[in-house]
Amino acid sequence: MEYRKLLGTDLTVSAVGFGVWTVGTTWWGVKDEDMAVRLLRRAFELGITFFDNADTYASGRAEELQRRALGDVRDQLVIGTKFGYDIYNHPERPGQQERPHDWTPAYLRKALEGSLTRLGTDRIDYYQLHNPRLDAIQQDDLWAELEALKAEGLILAYGTALGPALNERQIEEGFASIRTRCAPTQIIYNLLEQVLGEQILPVAEQEGVGVMARVPHASGLLEGYMTLDTEFEPGDHRNWRMTTNARRKAWMEDGLKKVEQLDAQFVQGRGRTIGQLALQFALRSPAMASVLPNIYSLENLEEYAASFDAVPLGDDEYSGLQKLYKANFGMETDLRGQAVAG
């Protein structure tokens, strides 16, 4: 495993992190709690130290699950969690719709107290605004309260996690987080969906502020298992985001044609899997601290954790990947920007 500084903070995180939403909710693939605990524990054994959670994941149950799995090694972890959605006054909505946000300083403290209790810890290492819009990033009293909590030792660092789905408005939000607040940000970024990274990463590098990436495998397209016949289980997050069968089919057809080119040019005979290539690409920027693949089996966990044992991505290969993307893989249609994420 490789470890990197989260620029703009004193934190060092594993370059491959673990997004707990894939095991702590029913949105993706792991519905057995014992298996979820086993995956979290195995991730730690493989050197993953950054675990990214949120209070809204299963209304706090994901944080409790993390405590069950990793509470005894808490001091060896970097715990990230998120706040902003009002989980106390608004129940989960059907179809995984967003709850209302509450960005008042009073709610911030209430949310933090709840996360501390559920995670069984006396501080949160990295506390993130969950899917904020620009007005929240510009809200001075909220950020003053974050700084007060940091001074009290209840949080060690703070930043933003932009979302929920990929949207170009997040470019401005990322700029505000980095330039106005000097705060790291989390974005959707992968080989097939680079719109945010193209804009935000150069600014982060210039300002010396860190970035994290989620959905590095483009909602499963870059994991190497998906075919045109792949069906998502009921409740799978991707069913809600891609609201029609026609959209889902077009997204899969477009993506799999691109994956076929990536596999032929950068995977076959190169000493890496397509999943490892995706992580190596996402980690290329010196501002990128950690990537958060969707982990839902021991097999893909072991594969992703071994990304640094695979043949590294060379400069010429990286340039070739960028050229391929900029040419839209030689395709006339363009369904980039279709990522789905929590």
Tab-separated table of C-alpha atoms in Angstrom, residues 11 17 28 59 65 68 112 119 129 132 158 182 191 205 210 227 236-237 265 276 307 309 323 326:
chain	number	residue	atom	x	y	z
A	11	LEU	CA	-3.324	13.792	7.738
A	17	GLY	CA	-9.374	4.099	0.746
A	28	TRP	CA	-24.796	-1.401	-4.012
A	59	SER	CA	-29.211	6.731	8.957
A	65	LEU	CA	-20.938	-1.067	11.473
A	68	ARG	CA	-18.058	-3.018	15.138
A	112	LEU	CA	-20.847	15.598	15.030
A	119	LEU	CA	-18.157	5.509	15.568
A	129	LEU	CA	-19.681	18.743	4.138
A	132	PRO	CA	-22.870	21.019	-0.342
A	158	TYR	CA	-12.354	19.316	7.350
A	182	CYS	CA	-8.259	26.058	1.586
A	191	LEU	CA	-10.935	7.344	-16.910
A	205	GLU	CA	-1.955	21.327	-7.310
A	210	GLY	CA	-5.712	17.816	-1.531
A	227	THR	CA	-21.372	-6.884	-20.062
A	236	ASP	CA	-28.945	-0.957	-6.502
A	237	HIS	CA	-27.993	2.714	-6.550
A	265	GLN	CA	-4.188	-0.863	-25.370
A	276	GLN	CA	-5.909	-1.472	-11.264
A	307	SER	CA	-2.610	-1.898	-7.389
A	309	ASP	CA	2.224	-4.308	-6.874
A	323	LYS	CA	-5.336	11.498	-25.910
A	326	LYS	CA	-9.908	13.872	-25.429
